[in-house]
Amino acid sequence: MDILSSAGASDLPLRLQHSGGCVETDINVTVLLVTEINPQSELFVQYVRDKLNCDVEAMGPKDNVPEDLETHFVVLLDADHVNEKDMHQWEECTAKEDSNMTMAAFNLGDENQALTLATTFRLQGVFYRRDSLALICKGIAKLINSELWMSRTLMTRLIKFYRRQQINAYRPSCGLTHRELEILRLLGTGASNTEIANQLFVSEHTVKSHLYNIFRKLKVKNRIQAMNWVRQNLGYTSSANNG
């Protein structure tokens, strides 16, 4: 992560003002940077902590997701170090009805990468490698206040994407049968083979057979790719009702 090198001398005196001081909220807030732990990330954590006057912590991609229900977590997923499988784990947490997490992607290369991630995961903010420390702190402050942090052009592209998605929902899907669509819907919620079998009153072997046919028809290689296809084409997300 090479964030500190993007800060010019003019960035250093920055202190975001809200209600006459630094970021102020009535709830406990922790900013979590999910990345590779190294001296560079630790310097970044300290910088944001000083500028926003709130709790900022770094944790590794494989660390356990925190379960403190009394704290609002603003999670920054470093795209350079957090793979899609780990992002799905965070996605499942933010999709819960009682979720206390706001998720954003960090260290993105360009808007195309941002669009891909924003249409796959429940992102409320995106940060690029080119962003200055001043801009990053401003964006984090917005996320703490439950506001979105995305450019207008990205928001416009997202709106167009979801409009196309609504149209596609009424079209036949790659020759999939009704049963295969049912299984895909459940797969999109993050359900396991056992959970899918229980909900459809079939055996796990039957579910595996259907998944084999689904993967072949969609030309995907694994569950993660299939889940991404579901979210991008059918609109199902992990907050969908499993019933």
Coordinates of N, CA and C in Angstrom, one line a residue:
M1 N 0.9 -1.2 0.0 CA 0.0 0.0 0.0 C 0.9 1.2 0.0
D2 N 0.7 2.1 -1.0 CA 1.6 3.3 -1.1 C 0.8 4.5 -1.0
I3 N 0.0 4.7 0.1 CA -0.9 5.8 0.2 C -0.1 7.1 0.7
L4 N 0.8 6.9 1.6 CA 1.4 8.1 2.2 C 2.2 8.9 1.1
S5 N 2.7 8.2 0.1 CA 3.4 8.9 -0.9 C 2.6 9.9 -1.7
S6 N 1.2 9.7 -1.7 CA 0.3 10.6 -2.4 C 0.0 11.9 -1.7
A7 N 0.5 12.0 -0.5 CA 0.2 13.2 0.3 C 1.2 14.3 0.1
G8 N 0.8 15.5 -0.3 CA 1.7 16.6 -0.5 C 1.8 17.3 0.8
A9 N 2.8 18.3 0.9 CA 3.0 19.0 2.1 C 1.7 19.8 2.6
S10 N 0.9 20.2 1.6 CA -0.3 20.9 1.9 C -1.3 20.1 2.6
D11 N -1.2 18.7 2.5 CA -2.2 17.8 3.1 C -2.0 17.7 4.6
L12 N -0.8 17.9 5.1 CA -0.4 17.6 6.5 C -1.2 18.4 7.5
P13 N -1.5 19.7 7.3 CA -2.2 20.4 8.4 C -3.7 20.1 8.4
L14 N -4.2 19.2 7.5 CA -5.7 19.0 7.4 C -6.3 18.5 8.7
R15 N -7.4 19.1 9.1 CA -8.2 18.6 10.2 C -9.6 18.8 9.9
L16 N -10.4 17.8 9.6 CA -11.8 17.9 9.2 C -12.6 18.5 10.3
Q17 N -13.4 19.5 10.0 CA -14.2 20.2 11.0 C -15.6 19.8 10.8
H18 N -16.2 19.4 11.9 CA -17.6 19.0 12.0 C -18.2 19.6 13.3
S19 N -19.1 20.5 13.3 CA -19.7 21.1 14.5 C -18.6 21.7 15.4
G20 N -17.7 22.4 14.7 CA -16.7 23.1 15.5 C -15.5 22.3 15.9
G21 N -15.4 21.0 15.5 CA -14.2 20.2 15.9 C -14.0 19.1 14.9
C22 N -13.4 18.0 15.3 CA -13.2 16.9 14.4 C -14.5 16.1 14.3
V23 N -14.4 15.0 13.6 CA -15.6 14.2 13.4 C -16.3 13.9 14.8
E24 N -17.5 14.2 14.9 CA -18.3 14.0 16.1 C -19.5 13.2 15.8
T25 N -19.7 12.1 16.6 CA -20.9 11.3 16.5 C -21.4 10.9 17.9
D26 N -22.6 10.5 17.9 CA -23.2 10.1 19.2 C -23.0 8.6 19.5
I27 N -22.3 7.9 18.6 CA -22.1 6.5 18.7 C -20.6 6.2 18.7
N28 N -20.2 5.0 19.2 CA -18.8 4.6 19.0 C -18.5 4.2 17.6
V29 N -17.5 4.8 17.1 CA -17.1 4.5 15.7 C -15.6 4.0 15.6
T30 N -15.4 3.0 14.9 CA -14.1 2.5 14.6 C -13.9 2.3 13.1
V31 N -12.8 2.9 12.6 CA -12.5 2.7 11.2 C -11.5 1.5 11.1
L32 N -11.9 0.5 10.3 CA -11.1 -0.7 10.2 C -10.4 -0.7 8.8
L33 N -9.1 -0.7 8.8 CA -8.4 -0.8 7.5 C -8.0 -2.3 7.4
V34 N -8.6 -3.0 6.5 CA -8.3 -4.4 6.3 C -7.2 -4.5 5.2
T35 N -6.0 -4.9 5.6 CA -4.9 -4.8 4.6 C -3.8 -5.7 5.2
E36 N -2.7 -5.7 4.5 CA -1.4 -6.3 5.0 C -0.8 -5.4 6.1
I37 N -0.6 -5.9 7.2 CA 0.0 -5.1 8.3 C 1.5 -4.9 8.1
N38 N 1.9 -3.6 7.9 CA 3.3 -3.3 7.7 C 3.5 -1.9 8.2
P39 N 4.7 -1.4 8.3 CA 5.0 0.0 8.7 C 4.2 1.0 8.0
Q40 N 4.0 0.8 6.7 CA 3.3 1.8 5.8 C 1.8 1.9 6.3
S41 N 1.2 0.8 6.5 CA -0.2 0.8 6.9 C -0.4 1.3 8.3
E42 N 0.6 1.1 9.1 CA 0.5 1.6 10.5 C 0.6 3.1 10.5
L43 N 1.5 3.7 9.6 CA 1.6 5.1 9.5 C 0.3 5.7 9.0
F44 N -0.3 5.1 8.1 CA -1.6 5.5 7.5 C -2.7 5.5 8.6
V45 N -2.7 4.5 9.4 CA -3.7 4.4 10.5 C -3.5 5.5 11.5
Q46 N -2.3 5.8 11.8 CA -2.0 6.8 12.8 C -2.4 8.2 12.2
Y47 N -2.1 8.4 10.9 CA -2.5 9.7 10.3 C -4.0 9.9 10.4
V48 N -4.7 8.9 10.0 CA -6.2 9.1 9.9 C -6.7 9.3 11.4
R49 N -6.2 8.5 12.3 CA -6.6 8.6 13.7 C -6.4 10.0 14.2
D50 N -5.2 10.6 13.9 CA -4.9 12.0 14.3 C -5.8 13.0 13.7
K51 N -6.1 12.8 12.4 CA -6.9 13.9 11.7 C -8.4 13.8 12.0
L52 N -8.9 12.6 12.2 CA -10.3 12.5 12.4 C -10.7 12.3 13.9
N53 N -9.7 12.1 14.7 CA -9.9 12.0 16.1 C -10.9 10.9 16.5
C54 N -10.7 9.8 15.8 CA -11.6 8.6 16.1 C -10.7 7.4 16.1
D55 N -11.3 6.3 16.6 CA -10.5 5.0 16.7 C -10.3 4.5 15.3
V56 N -9.1 4.2 15.0 CA -8.7 3.6 13.7 C -7.8 2.4 13.9
E57 N -8.1 1.3 13.4 CA -7.3 0.0 13.6 C -7.1 -0.6 12.2
A58 N -6.0 -1.4 12.2 CA -5.6 -2.2 11.0 C -5.8 -3.7 11.4
M59 N -6.3 -4.4 10.4 CA -6.3 -5.9 10.7 C -6.1 -6.6 9.4
G60 N -5.6 -7.8 9.5 CA -5.2 -8.6 8.3 C -6.5 -9.2 7.6
P61 N -6.4 -9.5 6.3 CA -7.5 -10.0 5.6 C -8.1 -11.3 6.1
K62 N -7.3 -12.1 6.8 CA -7.8 -13.4 7.4 C -8.2 -13.3 8.8
D63 N -8.1 -12.1 9.4 CA -8.5 -11.9 10.8 C -10.0 -12.1 11.0
N64 N -10.5 -12.4 12.2 CA -11.9 -12.6 12.4 C -12.6 -11.2 12.3
V65 N -13.8 -11.3 11.8 CA -14.7 -10.1 11.7 C -15.1 -9.7 13.1
P66 N -15.0 -8.4 13.5 CA -15.4 -8.0 14.8 C -16.9 -8.2 15.0
E67 N -17.3 -8.4 16.3 CA -18.8 -8.6 16.6 C -19.3 -7.7 17.6
D68 N -18.7 -6.6 17.8 CA -19.1 -5.6 18.8 C -20.3 -4.8 18.2
L69 N -21.5 -5.1 18.8 CA -22.8 -4.5 18.3 C -22.9 -3.1 18.8
E70 N -22.1 -2.6 19.7 CA -22.2 -1.3 20.2 C -21.4 -0.3 19.4
T71 N -20.6 -0.8 18.4 CA -19.7 0.1 17.6 C -20.1 0.1 16.2
H72 N -20.1 1.2 15.5 CA -20.3 1.3 14.1 C -18.9 1.2 13.4
F73 N -18.7 0.2 12.6 CA -17.5 0.0 11.9 C -17.5 0.5 10.5
V74 N -16.5 1.4 10.2 CA -16.3 1.8 8.8 C -15.2 0.9 8.2
V75 N -15.5 0.0 7.4 CA -14.5 -1.0 6.9 C -13.9 -0.6 5.6
L76 N -12.6 -0.4 5.5 CA -11.9 -0.1 4.3 C -11.2 -1.3 3.8
L77 N -11.6 -2.0 2.7 CA -11.0 -3.2 2.2 C -10.0 -2.8 1.2
D78 N -8.7 -3.1 1.5 CA -7.6 -2.8 0.6 C -7.6 -3.8 -0.6
A79 N -8.0 -3.3 -1.8 CA -8.1 -4.2 -3.0 C -6.8 -4.8 -3.4
D80 N -5.7 -4.3 -2.9 CA -4.4 -4.9 -3.2 C -4.1 -6.1 -2.4
H81 N -4.8 -6.3 -1.3 CA -4.5 -7.4 -0.3 C -5.7 -8.2 0.1
V82 N -6.9 -7.8 -0.2 CA -8.1 -8.6 0.2 C -8.7 -9.2 -1.1
N83 N -8.7 -10.5 -1.2 CA -9.2 -11.2 -2.4 C -10.8 -11.3 -2.3
E84 N -11.3 -11.7 -3.4 CA -12.8 -11.7 -3.5 C -13.5 -12.6 -2.5
K85 N -12.8 -13.7 -2.2 CA -13.4 -14.6 -1.2 C -13.5 -14.0 0.2
D86 N -12.5 -13.2 0.6 CA -12.5 -12.5 1.9 C -13.5 -11.4 1.8
M87 N -13.6 -10.7 0.6 CA -14.6 -9.6 0.5 C -16.0 -10.1 0.7
H88 N -16.3 -11.4 0.2 CA -17.6 -11.9 0.3 C -17.9 -12.2 1.8
Q89 N -16.9 -12.5 2.6 CA -17.1 -12.7 4.1 C -17.6 -11.4 4.7
W90 N -16.9 -10.3 4.3 CA -17.3 -9.0 4.8 C -18.7 -8.6 4.3
E91 N -19.0 -8.9 3.1 CA -20.3 -8.6 2.4 C -21.4 -9.3 3.2
E92 N -21.2 -10.5 3.6 CA -22.2 -11.2 4.4 C -22.5 -10.5 5.7
C93 N -21.5 -9.9 6.3 CA -21.7 -9.2 7.6 C -22.5 -7.9 7.4
T94 N -22.1 -7.2 6.3 CA -22.8 -5.9 6.1 C -24.2 -6.1 5.6
A95 N -24.6 -7.3 5.1 CA -25.9 -7.5 4.5 C -26.9 -7.9 5.6
K96 N -26.5 -8.2 6.8 CA -27.4 -8.6 7.9 C -28.3 -7.4 8.3
E97 N -29.5 -7.7 8.7 CA -30.5 -6.7 9.0 C -30.0 -5.8 10.1
D98 N -29.3 -6.3 11.1 CA -28.8 -5.6 12.2 C -27.3 -5.2 12.1
S99 N -26.9 -5.1 10.8 CA -25.5 -4.8 10.5 C -25.1 -3.4 11.0
N100 N -23.9 -3.3 11.6 CA -23.4 -2.1 12.1 C -22.1 -1.7 11.3
M101 N -22.1 -2.2 10.1 CA -20.9 -1.9 9.3 C -21.2 -1.2 8.0
T102 N -20.2 -0.3 7.7 CA -20.3 0.4 6.4 C -19.0 0.0 5.7
M103 N -19.2 -0.5 4.4 CA -18.0 -1.1 3.7 C -17.6 -0.2 2.5
A104 N -16.3 0.0 2.4 CA -15.8 0.7 1.2 C -14.5 0.0 0.7
A105 N -14.3 0.2 -0.6 CA -13.1 -0.4 -1.2 C -12.0 0.7 -1.3
F106 N -10.8 0.2 -1.1 CA -9.6 1.1 -0.9 C -8.5 0.7 -1.9
N107 N -7.7 1.7 -2.4 CA -6.6 1.4 -3.2 C -7.0 0.9 -4.6
L108 N -8.1 1.4 -5.2 CA -8.5 1.0 -6.5 C -7.8 1.7 -7.6
G109 N -7.6 0.9 -8.7 CA -6.8 1.5 -9.8 C -7.5 2.5 -10.6
D110 N -8.8 2.2 -10.9 CA -9.6 3.2 -11.7 C -11.1 2.9 -11.5
E111 N -11.9 3.7 -12.2 CA -13.3 3.7 -12.1 C -13.9 2.3 -12.6
N112 N -13.3 1.7 -13.6 CA -13.8 0.4 -14.0 C -13.7 -0.6 -12.9
Q113 N -12.6 -0.6 -12.2 CA -12.5 -1.6 -11.1 C -13.5 -1.2 -10.0
A114 N -13.7 0.1 -9.8 CA -14.7 0.5 -8.8 C -16.1 0.0 -9.2
L115 N -16.4 0.1 -10.5 CA -17.7 -0.3 -10.9 C -17.9 -1.8 -10.7
T116 N -16.9 -2.6 -11.1 CA -17.0 -4.0 -10.9 C -17.2 -4.4 -9.4
L117 N -16.5 -3.8 -8.5 CA -16.7 -4.1 -7.1 C -18.0 -3.6 -6.6
A118 N -18.4 -2.4 -7.0 CA -19.6 -1.8 -6.5 C -20.9 -2.5 -6.9
T119 N -20.8 -3.2 -8.1 CA -21.9 -4.0 -8.5 C -21.9 -5.4 -8.0
T120 N -20.8 -5.8 -7.3 CA -20.7 -7.1 -6.7 C -20.9 -7.1 -5.2
F121 N -20.4 -6.0 -4.5 CA -20.5 -5.9 -3.1 C -21.3 -4.6 -2.7
R122 N -21.7 -4.6 -1.4 CA -22.4 -3.5 -0.9 C -21.5 -2.3 -0.5
L123 N -20.9 -1.7 -1.4 CA -19.9 -0.7 -1.1 C -20.7 0.7 -1.0
Q124 N -20.3 1.4 0.0 CA -20.8 2.8 0.2 C -19.8 3.9 -0.1
G125 N -18.6 3.4 -0.4 CA -17.5 4.3 -0.8 C -16.4 3.7 -1.5
V126 N -15.7 4.4 -2.3 CA -14.5 3.9 -3.0 C -13.4 4.9 -3.0
F127 N -12.2 4.4 -2.8 CA -11.0 5.3 -2.7 C -10.0 4.7 -3.7
Y128 N -9.3 5.7 -4.5 CA -8.4 5.3 -5.5 C -6.9 5.5 -5.0
R129 N -6.0 4.8 -5.7 CA -4.6 4.9 -5.4 C -4.1 6.4 -5.5
R130 N -4.7 7.1 -6.4 CA -4.3 8.5 -6.7 C -4.8 9.5 -5.7
D131 N -5.8 9.1 -4.8 CA -6.4 10.0 -3.9 C -5.3 10.5 -2.9
S132 N -5.4 11.8 -2.6 CA -4.5 12.3 -1.5 C -5.0 11.9 -0.2
L133 N -4.2 12.1 0.8 CA -4.6 11.8 2.2 C -5.8 12.7 2.6
A134 N -5.7 14.0 2.2 CA -6.8 14.9 2.5 C -8.1 14.4 2.0
L135 N -8.1 13.9 0.7 CA -9.4 13.5 0.2 C -9.8 12.2 0.8
I136 N -8.9 11.3 1.2 CA -9.3 10.1 1.8 C -9.9 10.3 3.2
C137 N -9.3 11.2 3.9 CA -9.9 11.6 5.3 C -11.3 12.2 5.1
K138 N -11.5 13.1 4.1 CA -12.8 13.7 3.8 C -13.8 12.6 3.5
G139 N -13.4 11.6 2.7 CA -14.3 10.5 2.4 C -14.7 9.6 3.6
I140 N -13.7 9.3 4.4 CA -14.0 8.5 5.6 C -14.9 9.2 6.5
A141 N -14.8 10.6 6.7 CA -15.7 11.4 7.5 C -17.1 11.3 7.0
K142 N -17.3 11.3 5.6 CA -18.6 11.1 5.1 C -19.2 9.8 5.4
L143 N -18.4 8.7 5.3 CA -18.8 7.4 5.6 C -19.2 7.2 7.1
I144 N -18.5 7.9 7.9 CA -18.8 7.8 9.4 C -20.2 8.5 9.6
N145 N -20.5 9.5 8.8 CA -21.8 10.1 8.9 C -22.9 9.5 8.1
S146 N -22.6 8.2 7.6 CA -23.6 7.4 6.9 C -23.9 8.0 5.5
E147 N -23.0 8.7 4.9 CA -23.1 9.2 3.6 C -22.3 8.4 2.6
L148 N -22.7 8.5 1.3 CA -22.0 7.8 0.3 C -20.7 8.6 -0.1
W149 N -19.7 7.9 -0.6 CA -18.5 8.5 -1.1 C -18.1 7.9 -2.4
M150 N -18.8 8.4 -3.5 CA -18.5 8.0 -4.8 C -18.6 9.2 -5.7
S151 N -18.0 9.1 -6.9 CA -18.1 10.2 -7.8 C -19.4 10.2 -8.6
R152 N -19.8 11.3 -9.1 CA -21.0 11.4 -9.9 C -21.0 10.5 -11.1
T153 N -19.9 10.4 -11.8 CA -19.8 9.5 -12.9 C -19.9 8.1 -12.6
L154 N -19.4 7.6 -11.4 CA -19.5 6.3 -11.0 C -21.0 6.0 -10.6
M155 N -21.6 6.9 -9.9 CA -23.0 6.8 -9.5 C -23.9 6.7 -10.8
T156 N -23.6 7.5 -11.8 CA -24.4 7.4 -13.1 C -24.2 6.0 -13.7
R157 N -23.0 5.5 -13.7 CA -22.8 4.2 -14.3 C -23.5 3.1 -13.5
L158 N -23.5 3.2 -12.2 CA -24.2 2.3 -11.3 C -25.7 2.3 -11.6
I159 N -26.3 3.5 -11.8 CA -27.7 3.6 -12.1 C -28.0 2.9 -13.4
K160 N -27.2 3.1 -14.4 CA -27.4 2.5 -15.7 C -27.3 0.9 -15.6
F161 N -26.4 0.5 -14.8 CA -26.2 -0.9 -14.6 C -27.4 -1.6 -14.0
Y162 N -28.0 -0.9 -12.9 CA -29.1 -1.5 -12.2 C -30.4 -1.4 -13.1
R163 N -30.5 -0.5 -14.0 CA -31.6 -0.4 -14.9 C -31.5 -1.6 -15.9
R164 N -30.3 -1.9 -16.4 CA -30.1 -3.0 -17.3 C -30.4 -4.3 -16.5
Q165 N -30.0 -4.4 -15.3 CA -30.3 -5.5 -14.4 C -31.8 -5.8 -14.3
Q166 N -32.5 -4.8 -14.1 CA -34.0 -4.9 -14.0 C -34.6 -5.5 -15.2
I167 N -34.1 -5.0 -16.4 CA -34.6 -5.5 -17.7 C -34.2 -7.0 -17.9
N168 N -33.0 -7.3 -17.5 CA -32.5 -8.7 -17.7 C -33.3 -9.7 -16.8
A169 N -33.8 -9.2 -15.7 CA -34.5 -10.1 -14.7 C -35.8 -10.7 -15.4
Y170 N -36.3 -10.0 -16.4 CA -37.5 -10.5 -17.1 C -37.2 -11.4 -18.3
R171 N -35.9 -11.6 -18.6 CA -35.5 -12.4 -19.8 C -35.1 -13.8 -19.4
P172 N -35.2 -14.8 -20.3 CA -34.7 -16.1 -20.0 C -33.2 -16.0 -19.7
S173 N -32.7 -16.8 -18.8 CA -31.3 -16.7 -18.3 C -30.5 -17.9 -18.7
C174 N -29.8 -17.8 -19.9 CA -28.9 -18.8 -20.3 C -29.4 -20.2 -20.4
G175 N -30.7 -20.4 -20.6 CA -31.3 -21.7 -20.7 C -31.4 -22.4 -19.4
L176 N -31.4 -21.6 -18.3 CA -31.5 -22.2 -17.0 C -33.0 -22.7 -16.7
T177 N -33.1 -23.8 -16.1 CA -34.5 -24.3 -15.7 C -35.0 -23.5 -14.5
H178 N -36.3 -23.7 -14.2 CA -36.8 -23.0 -13.0 C -36.1 -23.5 -11.7
R179 N -35.9 -24.8 -11.6 CA -35.2 -25.3 -10.5 C -33.8 -24.8 -10.3
E180 N -33.1 -24.6 -11.5 CA -31.7 -24.1 -11.5 C -31.7 -22.6 -11.0
L181 N -32.7 -21.9 -11.5 CA -32.9 -20.5 -11.0 C -33.1 -20.4 -9.5
E182 N -33.9 -21.3 -9.0 CA -34.2 -21.4 -7.6 C -32.9 -21.6 -6.8
I183 N -32.1 -22.5 -7.3 CA -30.8 -22.8 -6.6 C -29.8 -21.6 -6.8
L184 N -29.8 -21.0 -7.9 CA -29.0 -19.8 -8.1 C -29.4 -18.7 -7.1
R185 N -30.8 -18.5 -6.9 CA -31.3 -17.5 -6.0 C -30.7 -17.7 -4.6
L186 N -30.7 -19.0 -4.2 CA -30.2 -19.3 -2.8 C -28.7 -19.2 -2.8
L187 N -28.1 -19.6 -3.9 CA -26.6 -19.5 -3.9 C -26.2 -18.0 -3.8
G188 N -27.0 -17.1 -4.4 CA -26.7 -15.7 -4.3 C -26.9 -15.1 -2.9
T189 N -27.6 -15.8 -2.0 CA -27.7 -15.4 -0.6 C -26.5 -15.9 0.2
G190 N -25.7 -16.7 -0.4 CA -24.5 -17.3 0.4 C -24.8 -18.6 1.0
A191 N -26.0 -19.2 0.7 CA -26.4 -20.5 1.3 C -25.4 -21.6 0.9
S192 N -25.1 -22.5 1.8 CA -24.3 -23.7 1.5 C -25.1 -24.8 0.8
N193 N -24.5 -25.8 0.3 CA -25.2 -26.9 -0.4 C -26.2 -27.5 0.5
T194 N -25.8 -27.7 1.8 CA -26.7 -28.3 2.8 C -28.0 -27.4 3.0
E195 N -27.7 -26.1 3.1 CA -28.9 -25.2 3.3 C -29.8 -25.2 2.1
I196 N -29.2 -25.2 0.9 CA -30.0 -25.2 -0.3 C -30.9 -26.5 -0.4
A197 N -30.2 -27.6 0.0 CA -30.9 -28.9 -0.1 C -32.1 -28.9 0.9
N198 N -31.9 -28.4 2.1 CA -32.9 -28.4 3.1 C -34.1 -27.5 2.7
Q199 N -33.8 -26.3 2.1 CA -34.9 -25.4 1.7 C -35.7 -25.9 0.5
L200 N -35.0 -26.7 -0.4 CA -35.7 -27.2 -1.5 C -36.2 -28.7 -1.4
F201 N -35.9 -29.3 -0.2 CA -36.3 -30.6 0.1 C -35.8 -31.6 -0.9
V202 N -34.5 -31.5 -1.2 CA -33.8 -32.4 -2.1 C -32.5 -32.8 -1.4
S203 N -31.8 -33.8 -2.0 CA -30.5 -34.2 -1.4 C -29.4 -33.3 -1.9
E204 N -28.3 -33.4 -1.1 CA -27.1 -32.6 -1.4 C -26.5 -33.0 -2.8
H205 N -26.7 -34.3 -3.1 CA -26.2 -34.9 -4.3 C -26.9 -34.2 -5.5
T206 N -28.3 -34.0 -5.3 CA -29.1 -33.3 -6.4 C -28.6 -31.9 -6.5
V207 N -28.3 -31.2 -5.4 CA -27.9 -29.8 -5.5 C -26.6 -29.8 -6.2
K208 N -25.6 -30.7 -5.9 CA -24.3 -30.7 -6.6 C -24.5 -30.9 -8.1
S209 N -25.4 -31.8 -8.5 CA -25.7 -32.0 -9.9 C -26.2 -30.8 -10.6
H210 N -27.2 -30.1 -9.9 CA -27.7 -28.9 -10.5 C -26.6 -27.8 -10.6
L211 N -25.7 -27.7 -9.6 CA -24.7 -26.7 -9.7 C -23.7 -27.0 -10.8
Y212 N -23.4 -28.3 -11.0 CA -22.5 -28.6 -12.2 C -23.1 -28.1 -13.5
N213 N -24.4 -28.4 -13.7 CA -25.1 -27.9 -14.9 C -25.2 -26.4 -15.0
I214 N -25.4 -25.7 -13.8 CA -25.4 -24.3 -13.8 C -24.1 -23.7 -14.2
F215 N -23.0 -24.2 -13.6 CA -21.7 -23.7 -13.9 C -21.4 -23.8 -15.4
R216 N -21.8 -25.0 -15.9 CA -21.5 -25.2 -17.3 C -22.3 -24.2 -18.2
K217 N -23.6 -24.0 -17.9 CA -24.4 -23.1 -18.7 C -23.9 -21.6 -18.6
L218 N -23.5 -21.2 -17.4 CA -23.0 -19.9 -17.2 C -21.6 -19.7 -17.5
K219 N -20.9 -20.8 -17.8 CA -19.4 -20.7 -18.1 C -18.6 -20.1 -17.0
V220 N -18.9 -20.6 -15.8 CA -18.2 -20.1 -14.6 C -17.5 -21.4 -14.0
K221 N -16.5 -21.1 -13.2 CA -15.7 -22.2 -12.7 C -15.9 -22.6 -11.2
N222 N -16.5 -21.7 -10.4 CA -16.7 -21.9 -9.0 C -17.9 -21.1 -8.5
R223 N -18.2 -21.3 -7.2 CA -19.3 -20.7 -6.5 C -19.2 -19.2 -6.5
I224 N -18.0 -18.6 -6.3 CA -17.8 -17.2 -6.2 C -18.2 -16.6 -7.5
Q225 N -17.7 -17.1 -8.6 CA -18.0 -16.6 -9.9 C -19.5 -16.7 -10.2
A226 N -20.1 -17.8 -9.8 CA -21.6 -17.9 -10.0 C -22.3 -16.9 -9.1
M227 N -21.9 -16.7 -7.9 CA -22.5 -15.7 -7.1 C -22.4 -14.3 -7.7
N228 N -21.3 -14.0 -8.2 CA -21.1 -12.7 -8.9 C -22.0 -12.6 -10.1
W229 N -22.2 -13.7 -10.9 CA -23.1 -13.7 -12.0 C -24.5 -13.4 -11.5
V230 N -24.9 -14.0 -10.4 CA -26.3 -13.8 -9.9 C -26.5 -12.4 -9.5
R231 N -25.5 -11.8 -8.8 CA -25.7 -10.4 -8.4 C -25.7 -9.4 -9.5
Q232 N -25.0 -9.7 -10.5 CA -24.9 -8.8 -11.7 C -26.0 -8.9 -12.7
N233 N -26.6 -10.1 -12.7 CA -27.6 -10.4 -13.7 C -29.0 -10.6 -13.2
L234 N -29.2 -11.1 -12.0 CA -30.5 -11.4 -11.4 C -30.8 -10.4 -10.3
G235 N -29.8 -9.8 -9.7 CA -30.1 -8.8 -8.7 C -30.3 -9.4 -7.3
Y236 N -30.0 -10.7 -7.1 CA -30.1 -11.3 -5.8 C -28.9 -10.9 -5.0
T237 N -29.0 -10.6 -3.7 CA -27.9 -10.3 -2.9 C -28.0 -11.1 -1.6
S238 N -26.9 -11.1 -0.8 CA -26.9 -11.9 0.5 C -27.9 -11.4 1.5
S239 N -28.6 -10.3 1.2 CA -29.7 -9.8 2.1 C -31.0 -10.4 1.7
A240 N -31.0 -11.2 0.6 CA -32.3 -11.7 0.2 C -32.9 -12.7 1.2
N241 N -34.2 -12.8 1.2 CA -34.8 -13.7 2.2 C -34.6 -15.1 1.8
N242 N -34.0 -15.9 2.7 CA -33.7 -17.3 2.4 C -34.9 -18.2 2.4
G243 N -36.0 -17.6 2.8 CA -37.2 -18.5 2.8 C -37.9 -18.4 1.5

